[in-house]
Amino acid sequence: VDNKLYRRNSIFLVLSYPEDTAGPGLTDLESLLFSLGISPIASKEGGQTPLHSHLCVCIDGRMIGAASAKICKTVSYHLREFKVSGTHVPPTLEVAHFPPALGGNGPYPGLFLFTESARMIRPVL
């Protein structure tokens, strides 16, 4: 991890690029998602996930699987719990869950996870 210290208006920010996603206490994110109920896009047996009835699940813009809206909601809850407790996932993991909107008006539904620093991260005071 490349840490850089910046000073702005007497506030110090430490920026890390990218966050470690492997190490003590961290789990391979794809394996963790599959163990929580996310179905891979294509299985080794040749079966495919029915994408028309499921929401996509993406890590850093790469689609890795799909799941029902109910499972995506549950998985996002568990990922946020892991993030707060400091287990299984990096503390800077971004979890963006967009459930399907009523009437079809809303953002593209799915579970989107980001492991890299793509926005300003500031300490919570």
PDB file of C-alpha atoms in Angstrom:
ATOM      1  CA  VAL A   1       0.000   0.000   0.000  1.00  0.00           C
ATOM      2  CA  ASP A   2       1.353   3.375  -0.998  1.00  0.00           C
ATOM      3  CA  ASN A   3       0.558   5.813   1.835  1.00  0.00           C
ATOM      4  CA  LYS A   4       0.822   9.552   1.244  1.00  0.00           C
ATOM      5  CA  LEU A   5       0.321  12.218   3.878  1.00  0.00           C
ATOM      6  CA  TYR A   6      -1.256  15.509   2.806  1.00  0.00           C
ATOM      7  CA  ARG A   7      -1.787  18.628   4.921  1.00  0.00           C
ATOM      8  CA  ARG A   8      -4.685  20.939   4.191  1.00  0.00           C
ATOM      9  CA  ASN A   9      -5.849  23.622   6.637  1.00  0.00           C
ATOM     10  CA  SER A  10      -4.114  21.852   9.565  1.00  0.00           C
ATOM     11  CA  ILE A  11      -5.970  18.615   8.838  1.00  0.00           C
ATOM     12  CA  PHE A  12      -3.821  15.655   7.876  1.00  0.00           C
ATOM     13  CA  LEU A  13      -5.207  13.151   5.396  1.00  0.00           C
ATOM     14  CA  VAL A  14      -3.646   9.766   4.750  1.00  0.00           C
ATOM     15  CA  LEU A  15      -4.483   8.442   1.320  1.00  0.00           C
ATOM     16  CA  SER A  16      -3.856   4.784   0.493  1.00  0.00           C
ATOM     17  CA  TYR A  17      -3.770   3.434  -3.048  1.00  0.00           C
ATOM     18  CA  PRO A  18      -5.006   0.684  -3.238  1.00  0.00           C
ATOM     19  CA  GLU A  19      -6.230  -0.763   0.049  1.00  0.00           C
ATOM     20  CA  ASP A  20      -4.901  -4.216   0.931  1.00  0.00           C
ATOM     21  CA  THR A  21      -7.532  -6.816   0.067  1.00  0.00           C
ATOM     22  CA  ALA A  22      -5.489  -9.761   1.337  1.00  0.00           C
ATOM     23  CA  GLY A  23      -3.842 -10.350   4.664  1.00  0.00           C
ATOM     24  CA  PRO A  24      -4.594 -11.391   8.226  1.00  0.00           C
ATOM     25  CA  GLY A  25      -8.310 -11.389   8.918  1.00  0.00           C
ATOM     26  CA  LEU A  26      -9.312 -10.622   5.310  1.00  0.00           C
ATOM     27  CA  THR A  27     -11.154 -13.072   3.078  1.00  0.00           C
ATOM     28  CA  ASP A  28     -11.068 -13.330  -0.716  1.00  0.00           C
ATOM     29  CA  LEU A  29     -14.003 -11.080  -1.603  1.00  0.00           C
ATOM     30  CA  GLU A  30     -15.398 -13.244  -4.418  1.00  0.00           C
ATOM     31  CA  SER A  31     -15.307 -16.384  -2.249  1.00  0.00           C
ATOM     32  CA  LEU A  32     -16.966 -14.479   0.583  1.00  0.00           C
ATOM     33  CA  LEU A  33     -19.755 -13.259  -1.716  1.00  0.00           C
ATOM     34  CA  PHE A  34     -20.367 -16.746  -3.088  1.00  0.00           C
ATOM     35  CA  SER A  35     -20.527 -18.136   0.463  1.00  0.00           C
ATOM     36  CA  LEU A  36     -23.134 -15.479   1.339  1.00  0.00           C
ATOM     37  CA  GLY A  37     -25.435 -16.552  -1.506  1.00  0.00           C
ATOM     38  CA  ILE A  38     -24.260 -14.720  -4.633  1.00  0.00           C
ATOM     39  CA  SER A  39     -24.387 -16.986  -7.700  1.00  0.00           C
ATOM     40  CA  PRO A  40     -21.412 -16.857 -10.069  1.00  0.00           C
ATOM     41  CA  ILE A  41     -22.157 -15.792 -13.647  1.00  0.00           C
ATOM     42  CA  ALA A  42     -21.160 -19.198 -14.988  1.00  0.00           C
ATOM     43  CA  SER A  43     -20.465 -22.269 -12.897  1.00  0.00           C
ATOM     44  CA  LYS A  44     -17.893 -24.970 -13.555  1.00  0.00           C
ATOM     45  CA  GLU A  45     -20.745 -27.348 -14.333  1.00  0.00           C
ATOM     46  CA  GLY A  46     -21.769 -25.144 -17.258  1.00  0.00           C
ATOM     47  CA  GLY A  47     -24.899 -23.653 -15.699  1.00  0.00           C
ATOM     48  CA  GLN A  48     -25.616 -19.959 -15.920  1.00  0.00           C
ATOM     49  CA  THR A  49     -27.318 -17.568 -13.529  1.00  0.00           C
ATOM     50  CA  PRO A  50     -30.657 -16.232 -14.879  1.00  0.00           C
ATOM     51  CA  LEU A  51     -29.734 -12.549 -15.147  1.00  0.00           C
ATOM     52  CA  HIS A  52     -33.243 -11.454 -16.194  1.00  0.00           C
ATOM     53  CA  SER A  53     -34.595 -12.226 -12.705  1.00  0.00           C
ATOM     54  CA  HIS A  54     -31.525 -11.306 -10.642  1.00  0.00           C
ATOM     55  CA  LEU A  55     -29.519  -8.184  -9.852  1.00  0.00           C
ATOM     56  CA  CYS A  56     -25.913  -7.973 -11.002  1.00  0.00           C
ATOM     57  CA  VAL A  57     -23.072  -8.032  -8.472  1.00  0.00           C
ATOM     58  CA  CYS A  58     -19.899  -6.153  -9.467  1.00  0.00           C
ATOM     59  CA  ILE A  59     -16.469  -5.715  -7.876  1.00  0.00           C
ATOM     60  CA  ASP A  60     -14.515  -2.721  -9.163  1.00  0.00           C
ATOM     61  CA  GLY A  61     -16.677  -2.601 -12.290  1.00  0.00           C
ATOM     62  CA  ARG A  62     -16.288  -6.317 -13.108  1.00  0.00           C
ATOM     63  CA  MET A  63     -19.471  -8.403 -12.978  1.00  0.00           C
ATOM     64  CA  ILE A  64     -18.796 -11.523 -10.924  1.00  0.00           C
ATOM     65  CA  GLY A  65     -22.293 -12.827 -10.280  1.00  0.00           C
ATOM     66  CA  ALA A  66     -25.932 -12.163  -9.609  1.00  0.00           C
ATOM     67  CA  ALA A  67     -28.550 -12.684  -6.912  1.00  0.00           C
ATOM     68  CA  SER A  68     -32.135 -11.894  -6.074  1.00  0.00           C
ATOM     69  CA  ALA A  69     -32.958  -8.465  -4.649  1.00  0.00           C
ATOM     70  CA  LYS A  70     -33.533 -10.027  -1.210  1.00  0.00           C
ATOM     71  CA  ILE A  71     -30.126 -11.756  -1.177  1.00  0.00           C
ATOM     72  CA  CYS A  72     -28.356  -8.574  -2.377  1.00  0.00           C
ATOM     73  CA  LYS A  73     -29.931  -6.628   0.489  1.00  0.00           C
ATOM     74  CA  THR A  74     -28.832  -9.268   3.024  1.00  0.00           C
ATOM     75  CA  VAL A  75     -25.301  -9.476   1.592  1.00  0.00           C
ATOM     76  CA  SER A  76     -24.896  -5.679   1.652  1.00  0.00           C
ATOM     77  CA  TYR A  77     -25.961  -5.676   5.312  1.00  0.00           C
ATOM     78  CA  HIS A  78     -23.407  -8.388   6.189  1.00  0.00           C
ATOM     79  CA  LEU A  79     -20.632  -6.628   4.260  1.00  0.00           C
ATOM     80  CA  ARG A  80     -21.303  -3.402   6.164  1.00  0.00           C
ATOM     81  CA  GLU A  81     -21.189  -5.322   9.454  1.00  0.00           C
ATOM     82  CA  PHE A  82     -17.854  -6.909   8.459  1.00  0.00           C
ATOM     83  CA  LYS A  83     -16.523  -3.487   7.462  1.00  0.00           C
ATOM     84  CA  VAL A  84     -17.396  -1.935  10.845  1.00  0.00           C
ATOM     85  CA  SER A  85     -16.056  -4.902  12.836  1.00  0.00           C
ATOM     86  CA  GLY A  86     -12.832  -4.958  10.808  1.00  0.00           C
ATOM     87  CA  THR A  87     -13.161  -8.607   9.782  1.00  0.00           C
ATOM     88  CA  HIS A  88     -13.200 -10.302   6.359  1.00  0.00           C
ATOM     89  CA  VAL A  89     -13.211  -7.099   4.260  1.00  0.00           C
ATOM     90  CA  PRO A  90     -11.018  -3.979   4.109  1.00  0.00           C
ATOM     91  CA  PRO A  91     -12.335  -1.030   6.131  1.00  0.00           C
ATOM     92  CA  THR A  92     -12.446   1.165   3.019  1.00  0.00           C
ATOM     93  CA  LEU A  93     -14.685  -1.187   1.002  1.00  0.00           C
ATOM     94  CA  GLU A  94     -17.464   0.788  -0.665  1.00  0.00           C
ATOM     95  CA  VAL A  95     -20.799  -1.050  -0.629  1.00  0.00           C
ATOM     96  CA  ALA A  96     -23.445   0.395  -2.957  1.00  0.00           C
ATOM     97  CA  HIS A  97     -26.744  -1.488  -3.015  1.00  0.00           C
ATOM     98  CA  PHE A  98     -29.414  -0.195  -5.380  1.00  0.00           C
ATOM     99  CA  PRO A  99     -32.691  -2.127  -5.053  1.00  0.00           C
ATOM    100  CA  PRO A 100     -35.072  -2.181  -8.003  1.00  0.00           C
ATOM    101  CA  ALA A 101     -37.206   0.960  -8.033  1.00  0.00           C
ATOM    102  CA  LEU A 102     -40.977   0.773  -8.244  1.00  0.00           C
ATOM    103  CA  GLY A 103     -42.125   1.622 -11.730  1.00  0.00           C
ATOM    104  CA  GLY A 104     -38.621   1.183 -13.123  1.00  0.00           C
ATOM    105  CA  ASN A 105     -37.623   4.795 -12.448  1.00  0.00           C
ATOM    106  CA  GLY A 106     -34.317   4.893 -10.626  1.00  0.00           C
ATOM    107  CA  PRO A 107     -30.648   3.941 -10.841  1.00  0.00           C
ATOM    108  CA  TYR A 108     -29.523   0.668 -12.394  1.00  0.00           C
ATOM    109  CA  PRO A 109     -30.258  -1.926  -9.682  1.00  0.00           C
ATOM    110  CA  GLY A 110     -27.519  -4.158  -8.318  1.00  0.00           C
ATOM    111  CA  LEU A 111     -24.810  -4.604  -5.706  1.00  0.00           C
ATOM    112  CA  PHE A 112     -21.673  -2.644  -6.564  1.00  0.00           C
ATOM    113  CA  LEU A 113     -18.486  -3.046  -4.512  1.00  0.00           C
ATOM    114  CA  PHE A 114     -15.370  -0.902  -4.814  1.00  0.00           C
ATOM    115  CA  THR A 115     -12.038  -1.820  -3.221  1.00  0.00           C
ATOM    116  CA  GLU A 116      -9.888   0.979  -4.592  1.00  0.00           C
ATOM    117  CA  SER A 117      -9.738   4.571  -3.430  1.00  0.00           C
ATOM    118  CA  ALA A 118     -11.879   6.371  -5.966  1.00  0.00           C
ATOM    119  CA  ARG A 119     -13.049   9.248  -3.802  1.00  0.00           C
ATOM    120  CA  MET A 120     -11.741  11.467  -1.045  1.00  0.00           C
ATOM    121  CA  ILE A 121     -11.617   9.572   2.214  1.00  0.00           C
ATOM    122  CA  ARG A 122     -11.609  11.705   5.335  1.00  0.00           C
ATOM    123  CA  PRO A 123     -11.435  10.783   8.989  1.00  0.00           C
ATOM    124  CA  VAL A 124     -14.667  10.866  10.953  1.00  0.00           C
ATOM    125  CA  LEU A 125     -14.328  13.394  13.771  1.00  0.00           C
TER     126      LEU A 125
END
